[in-house]
Structure formats: C-alpha cells, structure tokens
Short mmCIF file of C-alpha atoms in Angstrom, two decimals:
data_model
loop_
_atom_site.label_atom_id
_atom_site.label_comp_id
_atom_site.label_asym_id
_atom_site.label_seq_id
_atom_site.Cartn_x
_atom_site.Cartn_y
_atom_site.Cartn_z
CA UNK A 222 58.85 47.59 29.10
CA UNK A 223 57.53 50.52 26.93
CA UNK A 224 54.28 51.03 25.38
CA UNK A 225 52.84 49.92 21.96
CA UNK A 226 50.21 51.30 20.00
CA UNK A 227 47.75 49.06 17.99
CA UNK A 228 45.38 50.88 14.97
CA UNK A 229 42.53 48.43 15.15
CA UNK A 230 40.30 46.85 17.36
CA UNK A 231 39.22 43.44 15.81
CA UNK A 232 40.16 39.86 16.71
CA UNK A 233 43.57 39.86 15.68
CA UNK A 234 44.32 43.27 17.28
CA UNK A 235 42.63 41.34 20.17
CA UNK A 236 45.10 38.39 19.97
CA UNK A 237 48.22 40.65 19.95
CA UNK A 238 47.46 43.10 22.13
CA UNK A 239 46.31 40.33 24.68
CA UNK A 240 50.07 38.72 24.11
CA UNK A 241 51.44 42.10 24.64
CA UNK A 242 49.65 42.87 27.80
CA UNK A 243 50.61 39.46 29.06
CA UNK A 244 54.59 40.38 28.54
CA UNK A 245 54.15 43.41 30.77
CA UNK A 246 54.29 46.10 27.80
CA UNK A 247 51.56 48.90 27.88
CA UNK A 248 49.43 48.36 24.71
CA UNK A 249 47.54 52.13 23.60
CA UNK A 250 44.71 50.86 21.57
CA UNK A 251 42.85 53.20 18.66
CA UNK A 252 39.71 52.60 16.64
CA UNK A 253 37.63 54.74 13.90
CA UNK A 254 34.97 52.83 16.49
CA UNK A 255 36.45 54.60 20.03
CA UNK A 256 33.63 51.91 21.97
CA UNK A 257 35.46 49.03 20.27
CA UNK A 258 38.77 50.56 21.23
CA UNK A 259 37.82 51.32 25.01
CA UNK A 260 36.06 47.40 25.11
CA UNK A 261 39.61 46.06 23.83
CA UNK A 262 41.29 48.10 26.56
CA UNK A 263 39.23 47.55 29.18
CA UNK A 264 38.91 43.49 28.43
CA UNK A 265 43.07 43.84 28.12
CA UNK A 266 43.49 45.64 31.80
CA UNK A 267 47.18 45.86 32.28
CA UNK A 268 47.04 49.41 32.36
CA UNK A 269 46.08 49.48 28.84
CA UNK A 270 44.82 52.75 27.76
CA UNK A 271 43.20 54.29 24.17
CA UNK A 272 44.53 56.61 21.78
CA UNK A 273 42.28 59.19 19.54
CA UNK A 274 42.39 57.85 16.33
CA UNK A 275 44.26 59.82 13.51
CA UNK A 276 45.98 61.44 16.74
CA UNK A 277 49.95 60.67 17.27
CA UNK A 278 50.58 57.25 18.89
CA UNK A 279 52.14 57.07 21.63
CA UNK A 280 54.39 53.89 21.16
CA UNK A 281 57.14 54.27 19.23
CA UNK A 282 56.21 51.32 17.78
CA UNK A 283 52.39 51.58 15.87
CA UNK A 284 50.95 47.89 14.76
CA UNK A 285 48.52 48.46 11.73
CA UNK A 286 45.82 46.28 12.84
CA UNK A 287 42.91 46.81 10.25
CA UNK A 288 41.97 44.45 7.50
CA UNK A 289 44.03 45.47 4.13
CA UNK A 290 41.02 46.85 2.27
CA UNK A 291 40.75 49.72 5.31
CA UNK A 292 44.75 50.03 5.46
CA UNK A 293 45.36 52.65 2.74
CA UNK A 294 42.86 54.87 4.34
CA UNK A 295 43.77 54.52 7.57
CA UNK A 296 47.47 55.55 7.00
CA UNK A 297 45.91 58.34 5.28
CA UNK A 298 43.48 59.58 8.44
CA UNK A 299 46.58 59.16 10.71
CA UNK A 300 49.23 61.13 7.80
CA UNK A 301 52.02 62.86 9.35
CA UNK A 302 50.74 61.35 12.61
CA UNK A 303 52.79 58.33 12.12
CA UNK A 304 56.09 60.34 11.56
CA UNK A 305 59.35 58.87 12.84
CA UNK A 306 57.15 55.65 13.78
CA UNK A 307 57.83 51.73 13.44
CA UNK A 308 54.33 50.65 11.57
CA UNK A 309 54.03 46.81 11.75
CA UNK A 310 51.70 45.61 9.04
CA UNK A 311 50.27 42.31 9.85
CA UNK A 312 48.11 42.22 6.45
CA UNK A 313 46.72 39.39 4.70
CA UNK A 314 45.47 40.98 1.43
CA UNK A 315 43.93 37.70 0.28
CA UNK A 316 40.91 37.93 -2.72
CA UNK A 317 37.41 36.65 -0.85
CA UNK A 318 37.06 33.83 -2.71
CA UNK A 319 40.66 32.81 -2.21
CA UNK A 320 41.78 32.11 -5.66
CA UNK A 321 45.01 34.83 -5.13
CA UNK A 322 46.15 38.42 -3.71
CA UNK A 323 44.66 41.43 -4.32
CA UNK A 324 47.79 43.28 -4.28
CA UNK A 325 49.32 45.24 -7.42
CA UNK A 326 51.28 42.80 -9.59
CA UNK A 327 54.99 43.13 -8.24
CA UNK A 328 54.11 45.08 -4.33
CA UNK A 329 52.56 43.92 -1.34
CA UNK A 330 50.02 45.16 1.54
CA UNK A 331 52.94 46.21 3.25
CA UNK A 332 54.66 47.85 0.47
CA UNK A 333 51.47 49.43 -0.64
CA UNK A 334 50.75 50.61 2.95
CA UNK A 335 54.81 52.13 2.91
CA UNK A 336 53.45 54.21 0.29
CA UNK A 337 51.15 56.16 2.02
CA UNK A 338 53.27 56.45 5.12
CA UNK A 339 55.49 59.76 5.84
CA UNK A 340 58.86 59.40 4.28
CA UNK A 341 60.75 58.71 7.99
CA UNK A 342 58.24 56.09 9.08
CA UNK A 343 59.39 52.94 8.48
CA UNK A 344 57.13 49.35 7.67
CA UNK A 345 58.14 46.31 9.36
CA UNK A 346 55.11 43.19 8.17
CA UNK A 347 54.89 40.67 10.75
CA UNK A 348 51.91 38.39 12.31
CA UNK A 349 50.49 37.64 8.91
CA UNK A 350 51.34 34.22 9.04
CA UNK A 351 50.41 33.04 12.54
CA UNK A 352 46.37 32.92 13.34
CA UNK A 353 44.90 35.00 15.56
CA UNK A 354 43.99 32.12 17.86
CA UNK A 355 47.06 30.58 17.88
CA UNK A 356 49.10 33.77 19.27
CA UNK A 357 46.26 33.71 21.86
CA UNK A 358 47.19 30.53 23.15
CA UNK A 359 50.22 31.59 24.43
CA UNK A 360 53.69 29.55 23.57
CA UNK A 361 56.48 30.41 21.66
CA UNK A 362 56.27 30.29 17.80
CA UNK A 363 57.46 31.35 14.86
CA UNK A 364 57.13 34.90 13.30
CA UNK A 365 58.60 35.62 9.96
CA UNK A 366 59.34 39.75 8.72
CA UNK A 367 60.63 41.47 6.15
CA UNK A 368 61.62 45.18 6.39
CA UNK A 369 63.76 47.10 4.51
CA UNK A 370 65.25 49.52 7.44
CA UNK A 371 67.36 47.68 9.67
CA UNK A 372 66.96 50.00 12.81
CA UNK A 373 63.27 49.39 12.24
CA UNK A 374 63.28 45.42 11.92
CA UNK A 375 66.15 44.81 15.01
CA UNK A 376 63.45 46.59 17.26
CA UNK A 377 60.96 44.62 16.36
CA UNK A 378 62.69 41.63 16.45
CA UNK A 379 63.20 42.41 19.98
CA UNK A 380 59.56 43.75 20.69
CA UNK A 381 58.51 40.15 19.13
CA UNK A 382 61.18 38.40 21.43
CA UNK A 383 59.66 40.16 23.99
CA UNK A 384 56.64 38.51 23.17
CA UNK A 385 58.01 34.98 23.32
CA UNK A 386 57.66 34.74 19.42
CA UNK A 387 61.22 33.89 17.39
CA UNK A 388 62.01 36.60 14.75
CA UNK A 389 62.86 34.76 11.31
CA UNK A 390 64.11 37.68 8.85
CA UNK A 391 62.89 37.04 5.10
CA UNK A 392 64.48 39.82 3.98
CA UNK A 393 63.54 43.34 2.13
CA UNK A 394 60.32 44.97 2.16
CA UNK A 395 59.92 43.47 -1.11
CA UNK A 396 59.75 39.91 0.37
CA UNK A 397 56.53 40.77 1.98
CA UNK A 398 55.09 39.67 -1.29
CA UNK A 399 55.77 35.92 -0.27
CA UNK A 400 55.46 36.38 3.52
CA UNK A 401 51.42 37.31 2.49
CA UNK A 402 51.48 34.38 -0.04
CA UNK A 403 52.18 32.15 2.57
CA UNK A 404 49.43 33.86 4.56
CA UNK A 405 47.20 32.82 1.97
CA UNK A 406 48.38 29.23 1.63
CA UNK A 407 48.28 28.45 5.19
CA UNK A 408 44.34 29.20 4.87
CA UNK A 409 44.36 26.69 2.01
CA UNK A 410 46.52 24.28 4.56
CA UNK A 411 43.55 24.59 7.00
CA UNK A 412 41.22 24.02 4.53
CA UNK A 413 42.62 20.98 2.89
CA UNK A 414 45.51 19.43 4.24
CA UNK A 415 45.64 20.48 7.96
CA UNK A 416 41.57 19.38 8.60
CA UNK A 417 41.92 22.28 11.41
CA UNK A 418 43.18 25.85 12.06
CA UNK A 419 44.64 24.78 15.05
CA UNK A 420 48.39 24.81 13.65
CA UNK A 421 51.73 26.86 13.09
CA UNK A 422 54.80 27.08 10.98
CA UNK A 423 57.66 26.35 12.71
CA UNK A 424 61.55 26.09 11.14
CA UNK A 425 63.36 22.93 12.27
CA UNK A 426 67.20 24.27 11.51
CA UNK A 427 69.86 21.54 11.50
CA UNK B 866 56.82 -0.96 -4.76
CA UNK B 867 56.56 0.58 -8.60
CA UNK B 868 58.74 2.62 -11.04
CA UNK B 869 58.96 6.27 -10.52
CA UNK B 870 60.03 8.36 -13.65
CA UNK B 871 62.59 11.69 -13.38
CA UNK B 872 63.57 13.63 -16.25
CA UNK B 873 66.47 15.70 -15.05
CA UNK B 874 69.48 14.49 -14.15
CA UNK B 875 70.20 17.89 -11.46
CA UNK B 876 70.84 17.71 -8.27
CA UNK B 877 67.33 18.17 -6.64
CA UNK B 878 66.83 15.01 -9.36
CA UNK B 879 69.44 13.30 -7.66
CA UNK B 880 68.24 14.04 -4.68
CA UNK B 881 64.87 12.85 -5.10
CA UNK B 882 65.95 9.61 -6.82
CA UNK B 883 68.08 9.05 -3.74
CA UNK B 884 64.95 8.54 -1.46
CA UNK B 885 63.12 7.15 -3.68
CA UNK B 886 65.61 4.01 -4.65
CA UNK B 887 66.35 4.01 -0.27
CA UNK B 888 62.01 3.49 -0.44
CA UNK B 889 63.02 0.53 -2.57
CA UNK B 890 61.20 2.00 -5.73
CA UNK B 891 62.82 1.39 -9.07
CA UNK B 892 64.03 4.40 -10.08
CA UNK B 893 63.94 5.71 -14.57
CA UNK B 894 66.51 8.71 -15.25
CA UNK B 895 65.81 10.84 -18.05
CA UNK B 896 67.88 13.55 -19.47
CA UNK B 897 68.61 15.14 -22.62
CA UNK B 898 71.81 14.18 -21.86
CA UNK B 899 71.87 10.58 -21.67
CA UNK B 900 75.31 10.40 -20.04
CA UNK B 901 74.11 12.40 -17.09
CA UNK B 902 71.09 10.04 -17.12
CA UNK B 903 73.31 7.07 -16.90
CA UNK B 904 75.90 8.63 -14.57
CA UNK B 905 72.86 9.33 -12.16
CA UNK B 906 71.67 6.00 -12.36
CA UNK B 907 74.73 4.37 -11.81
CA UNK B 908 75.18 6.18 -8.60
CA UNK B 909 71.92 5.62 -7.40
CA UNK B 910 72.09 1.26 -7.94
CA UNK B 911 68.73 -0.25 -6.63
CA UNK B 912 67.96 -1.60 -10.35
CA UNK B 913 67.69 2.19 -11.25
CA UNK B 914 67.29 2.08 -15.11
CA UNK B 915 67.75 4.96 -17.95
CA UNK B 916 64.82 6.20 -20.45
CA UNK B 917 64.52 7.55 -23.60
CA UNK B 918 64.52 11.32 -23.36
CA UNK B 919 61.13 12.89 -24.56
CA UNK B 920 60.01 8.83 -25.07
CA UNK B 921 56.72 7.24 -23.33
CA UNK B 922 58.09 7.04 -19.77
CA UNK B 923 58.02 3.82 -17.62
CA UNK B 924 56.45 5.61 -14.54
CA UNK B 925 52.71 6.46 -13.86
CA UNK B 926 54.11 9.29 -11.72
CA UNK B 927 56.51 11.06 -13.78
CA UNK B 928 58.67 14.09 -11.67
CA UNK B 929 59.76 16.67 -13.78
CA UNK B 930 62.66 17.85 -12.15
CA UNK B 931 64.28 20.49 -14.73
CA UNK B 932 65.14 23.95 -13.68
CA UNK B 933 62.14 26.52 -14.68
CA UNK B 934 63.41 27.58 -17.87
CA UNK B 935 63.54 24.28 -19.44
CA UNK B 936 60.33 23.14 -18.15
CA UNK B 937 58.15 24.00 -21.04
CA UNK B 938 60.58 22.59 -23.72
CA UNK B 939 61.09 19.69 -21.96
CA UNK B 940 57.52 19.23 -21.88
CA UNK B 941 56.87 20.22 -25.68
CA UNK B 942 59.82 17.56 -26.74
CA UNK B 943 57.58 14.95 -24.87
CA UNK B 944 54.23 15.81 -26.00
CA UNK B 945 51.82 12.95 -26.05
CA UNK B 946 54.63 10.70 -24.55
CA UNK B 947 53.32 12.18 -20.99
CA UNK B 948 49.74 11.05 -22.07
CA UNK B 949 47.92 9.51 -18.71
CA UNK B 950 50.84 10.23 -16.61
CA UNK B 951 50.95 12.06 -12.92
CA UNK B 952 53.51 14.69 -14.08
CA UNK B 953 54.73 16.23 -10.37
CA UNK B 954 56.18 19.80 -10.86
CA UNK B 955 59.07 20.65 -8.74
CA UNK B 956 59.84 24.41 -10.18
CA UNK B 957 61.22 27.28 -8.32
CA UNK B 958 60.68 29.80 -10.93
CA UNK B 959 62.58 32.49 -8.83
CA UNK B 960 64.22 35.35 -10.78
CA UNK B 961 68.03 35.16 -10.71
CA UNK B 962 68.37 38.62 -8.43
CA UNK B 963 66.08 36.66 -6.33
CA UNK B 964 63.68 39.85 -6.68
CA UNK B 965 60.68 38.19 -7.10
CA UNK B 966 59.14 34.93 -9.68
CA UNK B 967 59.00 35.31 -12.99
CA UNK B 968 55.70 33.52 -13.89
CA UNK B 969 52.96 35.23 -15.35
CA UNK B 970 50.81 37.28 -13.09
CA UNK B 971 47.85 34.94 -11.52
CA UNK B 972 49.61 32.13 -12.87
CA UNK B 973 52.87 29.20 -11.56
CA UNK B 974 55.11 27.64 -13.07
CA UNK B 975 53.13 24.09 -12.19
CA UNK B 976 50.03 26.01 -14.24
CA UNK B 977 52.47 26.90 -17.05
CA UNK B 978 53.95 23.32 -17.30
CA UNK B 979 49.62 22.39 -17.33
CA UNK B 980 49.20 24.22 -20.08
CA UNK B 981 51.67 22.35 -22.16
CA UNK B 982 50.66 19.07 -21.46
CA UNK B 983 47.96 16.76 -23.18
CA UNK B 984 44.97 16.98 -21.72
CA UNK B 985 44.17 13.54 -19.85
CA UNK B 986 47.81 14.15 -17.73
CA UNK B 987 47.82 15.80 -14.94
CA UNK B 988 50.24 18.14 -12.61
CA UNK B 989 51.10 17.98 -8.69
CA UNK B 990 52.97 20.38 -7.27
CA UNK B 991 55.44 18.69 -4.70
CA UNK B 992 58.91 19.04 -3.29
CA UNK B 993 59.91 22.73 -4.15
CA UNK B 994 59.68 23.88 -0.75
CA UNK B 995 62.61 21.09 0.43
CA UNK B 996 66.39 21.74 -0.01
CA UNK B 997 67.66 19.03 -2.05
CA UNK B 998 70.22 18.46 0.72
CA UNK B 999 68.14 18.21 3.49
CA UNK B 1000 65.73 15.68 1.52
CA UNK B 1001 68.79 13.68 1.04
CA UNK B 1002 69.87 13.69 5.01
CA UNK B 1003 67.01 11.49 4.98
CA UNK B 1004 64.46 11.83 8.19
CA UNK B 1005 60.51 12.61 8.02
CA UNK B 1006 59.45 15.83 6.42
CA UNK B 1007 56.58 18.04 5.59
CA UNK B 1008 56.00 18.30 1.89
CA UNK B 1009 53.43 21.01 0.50
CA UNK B 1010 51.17 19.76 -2.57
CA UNK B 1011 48.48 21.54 -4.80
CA UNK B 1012 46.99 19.73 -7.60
CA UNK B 1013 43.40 20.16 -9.36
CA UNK B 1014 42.85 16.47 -10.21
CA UNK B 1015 41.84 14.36 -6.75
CA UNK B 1016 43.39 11.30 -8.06
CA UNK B 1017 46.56 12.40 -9.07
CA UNK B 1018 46.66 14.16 -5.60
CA UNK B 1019 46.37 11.06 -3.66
CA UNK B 1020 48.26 9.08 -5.98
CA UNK B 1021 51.10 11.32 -5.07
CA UNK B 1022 50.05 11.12 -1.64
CA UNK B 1023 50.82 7.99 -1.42
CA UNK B 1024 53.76 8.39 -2.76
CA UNK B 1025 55.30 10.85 -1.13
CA UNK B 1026 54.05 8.72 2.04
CA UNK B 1027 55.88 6.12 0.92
CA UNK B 1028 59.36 8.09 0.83
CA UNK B 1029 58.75 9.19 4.39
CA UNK B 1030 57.06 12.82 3.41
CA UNK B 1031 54.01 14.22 5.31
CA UNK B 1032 52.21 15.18 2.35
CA UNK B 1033 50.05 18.41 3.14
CA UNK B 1034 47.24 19.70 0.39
CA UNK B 1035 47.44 23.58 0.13
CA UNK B 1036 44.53 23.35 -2.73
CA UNK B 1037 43.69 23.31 -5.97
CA UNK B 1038 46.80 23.73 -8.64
CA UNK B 1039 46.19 27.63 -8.13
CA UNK B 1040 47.54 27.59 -4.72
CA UNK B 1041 51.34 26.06 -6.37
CA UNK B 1042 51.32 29.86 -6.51
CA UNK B 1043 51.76 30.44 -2.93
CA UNK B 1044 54.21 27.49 -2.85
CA UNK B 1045 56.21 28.69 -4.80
CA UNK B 1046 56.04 31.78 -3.46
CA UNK B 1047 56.65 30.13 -0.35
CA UNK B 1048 60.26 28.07 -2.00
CA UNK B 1049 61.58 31.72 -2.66
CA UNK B 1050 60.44 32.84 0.85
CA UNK B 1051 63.10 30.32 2.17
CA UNK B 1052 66.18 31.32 0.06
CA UNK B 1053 65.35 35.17 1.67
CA UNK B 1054 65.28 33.15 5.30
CA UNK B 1055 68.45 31.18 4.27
CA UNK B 1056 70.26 34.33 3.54
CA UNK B 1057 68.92 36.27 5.91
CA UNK B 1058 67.36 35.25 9.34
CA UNK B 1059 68.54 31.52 9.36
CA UNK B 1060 71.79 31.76 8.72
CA UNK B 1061 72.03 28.76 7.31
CA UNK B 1062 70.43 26.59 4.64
CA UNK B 1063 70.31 23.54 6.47
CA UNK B 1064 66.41 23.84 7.93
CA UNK B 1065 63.07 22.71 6.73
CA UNK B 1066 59.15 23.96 7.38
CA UNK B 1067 57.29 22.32 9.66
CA UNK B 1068 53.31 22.68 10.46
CA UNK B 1069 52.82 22.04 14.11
CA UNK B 1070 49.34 20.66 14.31
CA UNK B 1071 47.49 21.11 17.50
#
C-alpha cells in the first residue's frame, strides 16, 4: 500500500479518493480551498491526511483532480513541485453547451496539462470516462489510459488494479484526444440514448 | 421485412449485408464496380439483388459503406439519386499513421458526407464503432448512433433493432464526432491494451 496524492477536492476527487481509501492506500488530499481539502480527508478517514497546496506531494503518484479550465494554472502553482511525479489527468475538457472540446485543434487536456509540467514528470489520463458516481459504487469496471512513458502507465495500471478497476491501454499521450471525446459522448449517451447516468463502458473481448 | 441499400462492395459492406440478408431483409449492392457488386451479392443469396451505381437506389435506408476518401465522390456521382433517402454513414476517417482523424476541425466525416447531399436526405451515423468481423460472428451488440433528423433516427432504430443491434443515441449529428473519435479509440485498444481485435463496447446500464 503506498500513498497517493489528489490536487482537488470536488466530487470526483471525492469518488476516487473514497475508492482509494477503501483499497487500503493512504490518499494526501490538497486544495487552493485547505477547508475543502481537510472536509474530504476527514469524511475519507483511513488515515487520510492533507497536503499544502503548491507544496511537493507526497505520493509518488499525484491525480490532477480540478476541472480542465483550473488545470493549466494549477500545474503552474505546483511547478517544479511535481518533479519526478506520475500526474494522472482525469479531464473532461468538454465546451458548456456540449456541442465539442475546448481543447487546441490536434492536443488534449492531458497533453496540454504535459505542457506545463516539469520535463521528468510524466502524464498518465485516466478516470475521464467513468462517472464520478459510478466509481463510488464500488465494483470492478473499466478504465481506459493513454500515456506516452511506459514506466509511468505500468504503475498506474497497477495503482488502478489496485483499485479493482481493469486498465485498457489506448495508447500514446496523443490518444487522449479520443479517450476525452468519448468522455464527451458518454454525456450525450446519458442524455439521449442511456435515459440515465447510471451506466459504464465495459469491453466484451472474444 | 424491406430492402436495405449498400453502396460499397468492402468488407465492412459485406459484413453488414451479411446480417442484414440473416434478418431476412432483401439486400441491393452497389459499387462502382459492378462485378464486386455482383460477386457480393452472389455470396450473400437471400434474393440479394445489384443496383445501378450512382442510380435512384431501391432502399429508403441507404448505408454508405465506402472508405472515407471516397465518401464525398461517391456521394457527388449520386446527387439527387439519394433524394428522400436515410443515407447511414459508416466512416472511420482515421489518418493512415493512425495519428489522429483527418476531418475538418469541429466537423465528421458523417457532417462532411451532409454537406454533399440534397437537402430533404438525411445522415445517421451507425456501425463505425463495430469490427466488421465481430458484426459478422453474429450475437447482440451495442451500436452508437447520432443523427439531427428524429425520423431518420428511429427509422434506423428500428432497423438496427431488427438486425439484433442495441441502438444507443449519442445526439445530434455533431456528436458522430465523438464516435468517430471513439472507432479510432478502439484500433489504439486493439493494438495496444486488448491484444486482440476480437472485442466490442458495451454500456452496462444500471
């Protein structure tokens, strides 16, 4: 068991951290808002502790937990701060009206957020395509990533194992850009299709 | 039981065809090459019949089942032959170093084959996010669908229904943008975390 660090202290933050706690891992949580960070920690137990935002992390692996219009500037607060770290980007840069991504034609939130990071950090994206409430629920599902270090995406792969969620690798960094996509579309499943939120993706192989 | 219309005589044409005949539809092949279009029909039996390339097609729902690049001529040699038809768009317009798609920014290659036809048809965006050889295995399967016009949408609901396809609505036409996002998303997982490409999506509801 080791101890991961989450930037962010909203309701997805909530819904990992909460499956992290449950595995037995030590989850650090950090907030521009300390209160909301020491509520999260407190409401996680487990041991869970806070960090000092902008301050070095102590996990080894750091899950980006803000909303992508705060991302840029939060990898900017925390600088060399993440150096040597695993950043997880979990993403979903989706326009508010939901007509398309608000990402640079060609990148991604988690190739954009790469950009600002310290050249030996290295971004894994993950979580973007599995709701909040649906990790909270517990069971195993799905998780699809895309990294381009493969150090950095086999220990995440196991972290996420860990976590009783199946690693599916997409590929590159670069494949991000469809990984958020889907993000998007499975919003426009629950809105249309699906009739609920209440659902996964899930690969049936053979 | 009704006549569907392909033009494409392909593989993922063939494929298609093949559940649709097994549905006990009659089946209209379509090629520029008319002894593909024959060949295809041939193989497929069930009364399956040959049209006139870029002539009025039999079929209210007509699947366009051309690779990317010959979408747009294919649908300028039709013109107002495709007048009043259900045109369903099938493109994976993925760039050949599978870096990324090659449609316009904001735009898919369903909207681009939109643009080309006369106004009173419209597209569906269906089936791209199936292998052709796991539609042909046969067996019940999730298939993603965008369209703007609600009529065409459930007439290809039914449809799809019909060949033993969930169909689930993503959105308006727009959103064939994140499904086809979403068809290059699984050649990254075929060559990379699946290890195979014998698999298929599933959305596990509830």
């Amino acid at each position: 068991m080791s101890t991961i660090s989450i930037i962010g202290s909203g309701k997805m933050a909530a819904a990992i951290a909460g499956r992290i706690a449950k595995a037995g891992h030590t989850v650090e949580v950090a907030s521009r808002n300390p209160a909301k960070a020491r509520a999260l920690a407190d409401q996680l137990g487990s041991g869970a502790t806070t960090g000092t935002y902008s301050s070095v992390p102590v996990g080894d692996i750091v899950i980006l937990a803000v909303p992508y219009e705060h991302a840029a500037a939060a990898v900017a607060d925390y600088g060399n701060a993440l150096s040597g770290k695993v950043i997880i980007d979990i993403t979903n840069p989706v326009a508010p009206d939901l007509s398309g991504l608000v990402t640079p034609r060609g990148s991604s939130g988690a190739q954009e957020t790469a950009k600002g990071l310290p050249a030996n950090a290295h971004v894994v994206k993950a979580f973007n395509t599995i709701f909040g409430h649906v990790l909270a629920k517990g069971g195993r599902l799905d998780a699809f990533i895309a990294a381009d270090d493969a150090d950095a995406k086999a220990r995440v792969s196991s972290f996420l194992e860990s976590i009783d969620l199946r690693p599916l690798d997409v590929g590159g960094l670069h494949m991000a850009q469809t990984l958020e996509s889907l993000g998007l579309m499975m919003i426009g499943l629950a809105k249309n299709g699906a009739g609920t939120w209440d659902f996964a993706l899930k690969v049936d192989i053979g």
